[in-house]
Structures are given as structure tokens and as C-alpha cells.
CSV table of C-alpha atoms in Angstrom, one decimal:
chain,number,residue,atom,x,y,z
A,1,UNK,CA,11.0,-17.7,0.5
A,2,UNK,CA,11.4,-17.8,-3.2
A,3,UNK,CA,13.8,-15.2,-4.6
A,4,UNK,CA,13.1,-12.7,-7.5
A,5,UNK,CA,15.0,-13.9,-10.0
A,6,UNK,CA,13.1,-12.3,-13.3
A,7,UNK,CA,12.8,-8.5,-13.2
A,8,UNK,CA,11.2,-6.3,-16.2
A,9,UNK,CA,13.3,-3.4,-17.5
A,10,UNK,CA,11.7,-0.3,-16.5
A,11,UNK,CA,12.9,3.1,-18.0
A,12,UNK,CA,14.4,4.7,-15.2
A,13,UNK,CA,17.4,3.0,-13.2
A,14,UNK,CA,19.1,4.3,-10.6
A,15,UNK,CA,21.7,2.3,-8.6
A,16,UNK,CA,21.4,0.7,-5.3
A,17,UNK,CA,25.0,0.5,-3.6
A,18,UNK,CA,25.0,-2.0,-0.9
A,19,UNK,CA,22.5,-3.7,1.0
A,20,UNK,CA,19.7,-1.1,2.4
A,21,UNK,CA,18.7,-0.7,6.0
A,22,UNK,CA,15.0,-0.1,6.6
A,23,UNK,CA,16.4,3.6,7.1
A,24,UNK,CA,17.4,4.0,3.2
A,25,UNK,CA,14.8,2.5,2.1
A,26,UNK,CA,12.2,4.6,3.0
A,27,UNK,CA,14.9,7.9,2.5
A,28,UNK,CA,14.6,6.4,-1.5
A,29,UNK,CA,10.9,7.7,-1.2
A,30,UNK,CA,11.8,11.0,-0.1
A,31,UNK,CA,9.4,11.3,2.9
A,32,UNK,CA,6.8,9.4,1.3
A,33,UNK,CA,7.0,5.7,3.3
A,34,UNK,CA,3.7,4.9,3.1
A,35,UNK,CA,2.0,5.8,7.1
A,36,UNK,CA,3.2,9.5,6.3
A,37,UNK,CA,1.3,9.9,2.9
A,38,UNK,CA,-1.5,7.7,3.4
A,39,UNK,CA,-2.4,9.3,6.9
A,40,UNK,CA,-2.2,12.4,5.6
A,41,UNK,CA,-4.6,11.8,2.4
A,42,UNK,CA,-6.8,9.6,4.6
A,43,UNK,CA,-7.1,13.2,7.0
A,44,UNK,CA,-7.8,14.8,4.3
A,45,UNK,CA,-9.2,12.4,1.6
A,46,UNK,CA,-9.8,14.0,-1.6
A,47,UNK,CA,-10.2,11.9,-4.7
A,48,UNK,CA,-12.8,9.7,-6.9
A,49,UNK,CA,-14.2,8.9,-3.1
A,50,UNK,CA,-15.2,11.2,-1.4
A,51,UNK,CA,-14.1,11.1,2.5
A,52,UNK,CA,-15.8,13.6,5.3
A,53,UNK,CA,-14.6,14.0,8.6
A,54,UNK,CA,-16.3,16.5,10.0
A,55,UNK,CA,-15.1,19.4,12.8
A,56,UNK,CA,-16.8,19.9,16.0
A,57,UNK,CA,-17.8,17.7,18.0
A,58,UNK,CA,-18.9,13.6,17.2
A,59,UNK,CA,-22.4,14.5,17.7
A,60,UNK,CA,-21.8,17.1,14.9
A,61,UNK,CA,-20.8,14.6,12.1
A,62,UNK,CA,-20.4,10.9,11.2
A,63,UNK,CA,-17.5,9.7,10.2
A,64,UNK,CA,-17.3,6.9,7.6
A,65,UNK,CA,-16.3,3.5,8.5
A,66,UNK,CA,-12.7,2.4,6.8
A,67,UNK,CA,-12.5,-1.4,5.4
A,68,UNK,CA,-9.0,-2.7,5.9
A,69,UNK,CA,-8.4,-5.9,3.9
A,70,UNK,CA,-4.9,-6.8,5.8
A,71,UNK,CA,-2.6,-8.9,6.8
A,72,UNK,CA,-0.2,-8.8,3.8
A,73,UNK,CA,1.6,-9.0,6.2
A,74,UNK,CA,0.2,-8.0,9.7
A,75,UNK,CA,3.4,-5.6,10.0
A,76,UNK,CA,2.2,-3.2,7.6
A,77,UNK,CA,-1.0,-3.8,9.2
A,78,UNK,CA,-0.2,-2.9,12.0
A,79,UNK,CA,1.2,0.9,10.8
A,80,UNK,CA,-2.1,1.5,8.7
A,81,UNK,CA,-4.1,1.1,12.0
A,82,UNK,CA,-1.8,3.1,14.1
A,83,UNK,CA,-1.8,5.8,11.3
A,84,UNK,CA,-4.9,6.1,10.9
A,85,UNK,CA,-5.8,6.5,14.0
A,86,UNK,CA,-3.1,9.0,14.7
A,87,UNK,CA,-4.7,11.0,11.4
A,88,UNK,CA,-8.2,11.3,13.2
A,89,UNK,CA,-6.9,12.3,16.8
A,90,UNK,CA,-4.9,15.1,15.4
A,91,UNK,CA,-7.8,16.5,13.3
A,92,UNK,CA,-11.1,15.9,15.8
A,93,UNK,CA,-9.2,15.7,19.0
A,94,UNK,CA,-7.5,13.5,21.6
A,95,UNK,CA,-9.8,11.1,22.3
A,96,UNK,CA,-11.2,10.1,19.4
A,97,UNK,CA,-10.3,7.0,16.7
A,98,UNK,CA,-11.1,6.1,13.4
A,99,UNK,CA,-14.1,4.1,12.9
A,100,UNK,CA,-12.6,0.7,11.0
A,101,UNK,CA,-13.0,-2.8,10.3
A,102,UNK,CA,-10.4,-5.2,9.4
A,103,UNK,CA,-10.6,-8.5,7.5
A,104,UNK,CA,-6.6,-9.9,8.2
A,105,UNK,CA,-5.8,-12.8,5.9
A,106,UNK,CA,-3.3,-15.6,6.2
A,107,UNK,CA,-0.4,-14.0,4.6
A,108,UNK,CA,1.6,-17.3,3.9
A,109,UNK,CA,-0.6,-18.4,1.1
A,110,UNK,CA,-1.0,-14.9,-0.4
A,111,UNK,CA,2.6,-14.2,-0.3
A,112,UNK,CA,3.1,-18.0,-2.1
A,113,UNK,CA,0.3,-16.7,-5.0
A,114,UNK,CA,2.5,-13.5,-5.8
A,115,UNK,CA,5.9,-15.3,-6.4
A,116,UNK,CA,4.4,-17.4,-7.8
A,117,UNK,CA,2.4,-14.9,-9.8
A,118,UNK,CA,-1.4,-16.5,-9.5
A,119,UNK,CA,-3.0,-13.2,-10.1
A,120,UNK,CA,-6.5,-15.0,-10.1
A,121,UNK,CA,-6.2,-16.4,-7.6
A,122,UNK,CA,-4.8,-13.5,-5.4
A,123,UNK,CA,-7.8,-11.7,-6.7
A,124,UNK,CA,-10.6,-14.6,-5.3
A,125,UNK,CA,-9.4,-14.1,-1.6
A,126,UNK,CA,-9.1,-10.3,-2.2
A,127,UNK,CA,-12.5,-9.9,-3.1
A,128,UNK,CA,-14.1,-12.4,-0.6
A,129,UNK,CA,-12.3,-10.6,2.1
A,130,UNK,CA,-13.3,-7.1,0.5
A,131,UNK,CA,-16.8,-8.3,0.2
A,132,UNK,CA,-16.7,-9.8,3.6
A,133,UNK,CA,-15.9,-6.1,5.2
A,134,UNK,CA,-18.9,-4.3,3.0
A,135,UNK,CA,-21.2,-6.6,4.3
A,136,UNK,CA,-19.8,-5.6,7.6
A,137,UNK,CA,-20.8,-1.9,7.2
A,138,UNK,CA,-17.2,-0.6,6.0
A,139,UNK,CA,-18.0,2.7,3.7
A,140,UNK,CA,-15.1,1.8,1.7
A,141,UNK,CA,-12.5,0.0,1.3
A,142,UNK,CA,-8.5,-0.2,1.3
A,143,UNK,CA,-5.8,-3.0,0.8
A,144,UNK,CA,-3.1,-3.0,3.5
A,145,UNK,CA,-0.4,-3.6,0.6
A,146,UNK,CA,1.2,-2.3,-2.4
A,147,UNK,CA,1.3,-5.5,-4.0
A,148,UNK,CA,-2.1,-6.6,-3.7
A,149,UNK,CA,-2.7,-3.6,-5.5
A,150,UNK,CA,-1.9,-5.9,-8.9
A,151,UNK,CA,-5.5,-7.2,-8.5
A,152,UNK,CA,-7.0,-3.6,-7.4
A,153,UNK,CA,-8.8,-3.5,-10.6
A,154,UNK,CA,-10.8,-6.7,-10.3
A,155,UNK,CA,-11.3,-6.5,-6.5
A,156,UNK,CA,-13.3,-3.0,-7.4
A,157,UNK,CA,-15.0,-4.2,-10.3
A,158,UNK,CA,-16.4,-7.1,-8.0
A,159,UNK,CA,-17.6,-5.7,-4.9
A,160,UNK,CA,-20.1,-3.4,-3.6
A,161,UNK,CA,-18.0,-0.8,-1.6
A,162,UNK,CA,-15.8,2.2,-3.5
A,163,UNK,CA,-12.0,0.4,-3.1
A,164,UNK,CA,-9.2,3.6,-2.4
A,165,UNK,CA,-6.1,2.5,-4.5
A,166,UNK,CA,-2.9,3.2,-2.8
A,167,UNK,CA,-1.1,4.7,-5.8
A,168,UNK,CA,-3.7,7.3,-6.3
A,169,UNK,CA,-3.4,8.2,-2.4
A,170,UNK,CA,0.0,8.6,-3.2
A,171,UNK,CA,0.0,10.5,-6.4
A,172,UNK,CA,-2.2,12.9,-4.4
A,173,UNK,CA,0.4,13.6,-1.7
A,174,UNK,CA,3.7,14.0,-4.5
A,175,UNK,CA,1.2,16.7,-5.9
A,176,UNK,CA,0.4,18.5,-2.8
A,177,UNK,CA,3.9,18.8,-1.8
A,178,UNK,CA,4.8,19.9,-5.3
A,179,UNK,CA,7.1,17.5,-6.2
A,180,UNK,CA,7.1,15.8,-10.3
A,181,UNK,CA,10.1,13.2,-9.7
A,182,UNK,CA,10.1,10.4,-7.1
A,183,UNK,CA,12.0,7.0,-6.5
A,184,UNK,CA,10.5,4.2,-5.8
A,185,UNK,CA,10.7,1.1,-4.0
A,186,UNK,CA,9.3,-2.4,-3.1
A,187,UNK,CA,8.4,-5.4,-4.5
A,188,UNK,CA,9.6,-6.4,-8.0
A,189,UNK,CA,5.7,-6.0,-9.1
A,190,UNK,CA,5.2,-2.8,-7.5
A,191,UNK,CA,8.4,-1.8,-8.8
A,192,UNK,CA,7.6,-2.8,-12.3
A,193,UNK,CA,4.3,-2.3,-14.5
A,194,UNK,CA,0.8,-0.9,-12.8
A,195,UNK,CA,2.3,1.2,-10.2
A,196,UNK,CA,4.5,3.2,-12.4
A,197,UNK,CA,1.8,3.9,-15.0
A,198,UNK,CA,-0.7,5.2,-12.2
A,199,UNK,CA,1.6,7.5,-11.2
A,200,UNK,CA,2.9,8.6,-14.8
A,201,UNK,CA,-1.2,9.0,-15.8
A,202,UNK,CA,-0.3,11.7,-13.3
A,203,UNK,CA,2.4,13.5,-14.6
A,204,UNK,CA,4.8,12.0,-12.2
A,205,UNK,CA,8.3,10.8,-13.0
A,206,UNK,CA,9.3,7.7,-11.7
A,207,UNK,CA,12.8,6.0,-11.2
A,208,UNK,CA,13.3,2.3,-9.5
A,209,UNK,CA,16.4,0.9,-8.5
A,210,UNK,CA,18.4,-1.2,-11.5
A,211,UNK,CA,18.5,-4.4,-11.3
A,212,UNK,CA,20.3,-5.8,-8.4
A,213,UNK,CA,19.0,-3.3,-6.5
A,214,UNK,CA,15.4,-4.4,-7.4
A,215,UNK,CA,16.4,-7.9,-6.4
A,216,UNK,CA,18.1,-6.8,-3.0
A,217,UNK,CA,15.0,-4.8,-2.2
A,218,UNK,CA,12.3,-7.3,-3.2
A,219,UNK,CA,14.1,-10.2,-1.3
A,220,UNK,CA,14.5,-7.8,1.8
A,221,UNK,CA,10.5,-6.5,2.1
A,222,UNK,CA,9.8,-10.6,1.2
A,223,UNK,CA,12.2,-12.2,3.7
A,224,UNK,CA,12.7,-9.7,6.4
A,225,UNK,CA,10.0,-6.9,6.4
A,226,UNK,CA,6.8,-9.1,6.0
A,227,UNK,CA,8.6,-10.9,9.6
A,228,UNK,CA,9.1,-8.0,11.3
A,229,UNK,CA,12.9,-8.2,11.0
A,230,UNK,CA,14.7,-4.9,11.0
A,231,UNK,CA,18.2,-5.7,10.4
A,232,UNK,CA,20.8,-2.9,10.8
A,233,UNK,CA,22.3,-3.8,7.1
């Protein structure tokens, strides 16, 4: 897999010693790795889309049908479905589940179209696969990765379905728990540019690693993460 080799000067900078484990790097977030914050928002959901689950029993309420555009890479996947499903047990009861519907996409291409920075292209399979889970019946829709989240824009303006964005899921949580200053990790573009600002519209501080930690962190979530390798060091 390609390497990061040109990274954008952000504001904040901390430094990185070492090579992370999968430990550090979600202790960077402070508590916030992503199948914490988003299954709590998603139990809770409050935001431009509105998100009921109600008490009692099922007869009682209907519960909206969650689009999962995934695959990106089925790892991460894999913990949104898990999460989720976890969220719903603990609030209606042990034997129920979240009501979902996942389009999984070939991750080898898409990861190929964000190195190499094809944004418009990225976007085209997005939005089929977005569209593809609307038609299905999903109520809305989510991406199963931070960096797809470049193309968030477009995919919403294009299909018919409300799409969640995982940075305002996120801003939500840092608010709840009362916190105005966060680190954050991952790719080289979620690190740099779009992410960043939807959390500063927030009143959010943000710090990223400096450079070479940047580097270390993008080639580890690229060549190791997305492969389901969890390497001590």
C-alpha cells in the first residue's frame, strides 16, 4: 500500500514518540474511539436527524431502519454492527437488535481512490451504494469510515435518505461529556482539512499528531488496521 508521503500543516501538533499500538491510539482520543461515541449518539441520536427509539415494548414503537454503507474496510464494519446492536439491547432490552441494512463495498478499489485522492470517483460508488440502501427501505444513512467522510457532502446532496455525518456524531458526544479540547487521529485526510473544521464549527479544539506522527499513524490504520492486524508495537 502506498505510503503518505505529503501531509498538510495543521495548527495544532503534538508529538507522537514511537510507533503506537492499537492501545495508544485510541488513548489519543481520550475515550472517544469511534464504537463508544457513535453507539452512544446512535442510543440516543440527537441532531439535524431526528432518531426515535421508543421504550416499552416493540409493539409500542418502530424503530427506524439504519443504512450502513461499509466495508471500508469490513473491520470497522464489523464494530459498527456489533455497536449498534449492543446500543439497542441495553436501551429496549435483551433480545432485541437494531433494525439495519448494509451495502459492503470492495474496499481494495476504494482504498486505491483515496491515496490516490480520486475524490470523484470515491463519491460515484458512495452514492450508488447510499442510493442502493434507500431503495432498500434504510431510514437513513451512515458511512462505516472516517475517510469516506471527504465525499459526505456530495453523497447527501445526491441521494434520497438523511446521511448522519460521523464528525457531527462525534462533536455531540465531546459536548455531552463536557470536554472543549480533543486529539485526534487517523488517516492523513481525516487528520487534515474537513474533519477538523466540523468540529471547530463546534467550538472544539483540535490537536493531531506532527508530522511523523501523522505518517506513522496513517500507514498503520492503511497497512495494518484495514487487515485486521493488531500488532503489539
Amino acid at each position: 500500500m502506498a505510503k503518505a508521503d505529503r501531509i498538510d500543516k495543521p495548527q495544532n501538533l503534538w508529538p507522537l514518540p514511537g510507533r503506537p499500538n492499537r492501545r495508544a491510539l485510541a488513548g489519543r482520543l481520550g475515550g472517544f474511539a469511534f464504537g463508544q461515541w457513535f453507539a452512544r449518539w446512535m442510543a440516543t441520536a440527537r441532531g439535524s436527524v431526528e432518531f426515535k427509539l421508543e421504550t416499552g415494548t416493540a409493539s409500542e414503537g418502530k424503530m427506524k431502519t439504519i443504512g450502513i454503507v461499509g466495508g471500508m474496510s469490513w473491520e470497522s464494519s464489523a464494530e459498527y454492527y456489533r455497536r449498534l446492536n449492543q446500543s439497542i439491547q441495553a436501551k429496549l432490552g435483551p433480545t432485541h437488535s437494531a433494525q439495519i441494512l448494509m451495502y459492503s463495498v470492495d474496499f481494495h478499489p476504494v482504498a486505491r481512490l483515496e491515496l490516490e485522492e480520486r475524490w470523484d470517483d470515491l463519491a460515484a460508488i458512495l452514492i450508488d451504494a447510499a442510493d442502493r440502501l434507500a431503495r432498500a427501505g434504510a431510514d437513513f444513512v451512515v458511512l462505516a469510515s472516517n475517510t469516506a467522510h471527504r465525499v459526505a457532502e456530495r453523497v447527501e446532496r445526491s441521494i434520497p435518505r438523511p446521511l448522519l455525518h460521523v464528525a457531527d456524531a462525534t462533536a455531540d458526544a465531546i459536548a455531552d461529556a463536557g470536554i472543549s479540547t480533543v486529539g485526534l487521529i487517523g488517516t492523513r485526510f481525516v487528520m487534515n482539512g474537513f474533519y477538523q473544521a466540523r468540529l471547530s464549527a463546534k467550538n472544539i479544539d483540535v490537536w493531531v499528531p506532527d508530522h511523523a506522527g501523522q505518517v506513522c499513524v496513517h500507514d498503520i490504520i492503511y497497512d495494518e488496521l484495514c487487515a485486521g492486524k493488531f500488532l503489539p508495537k
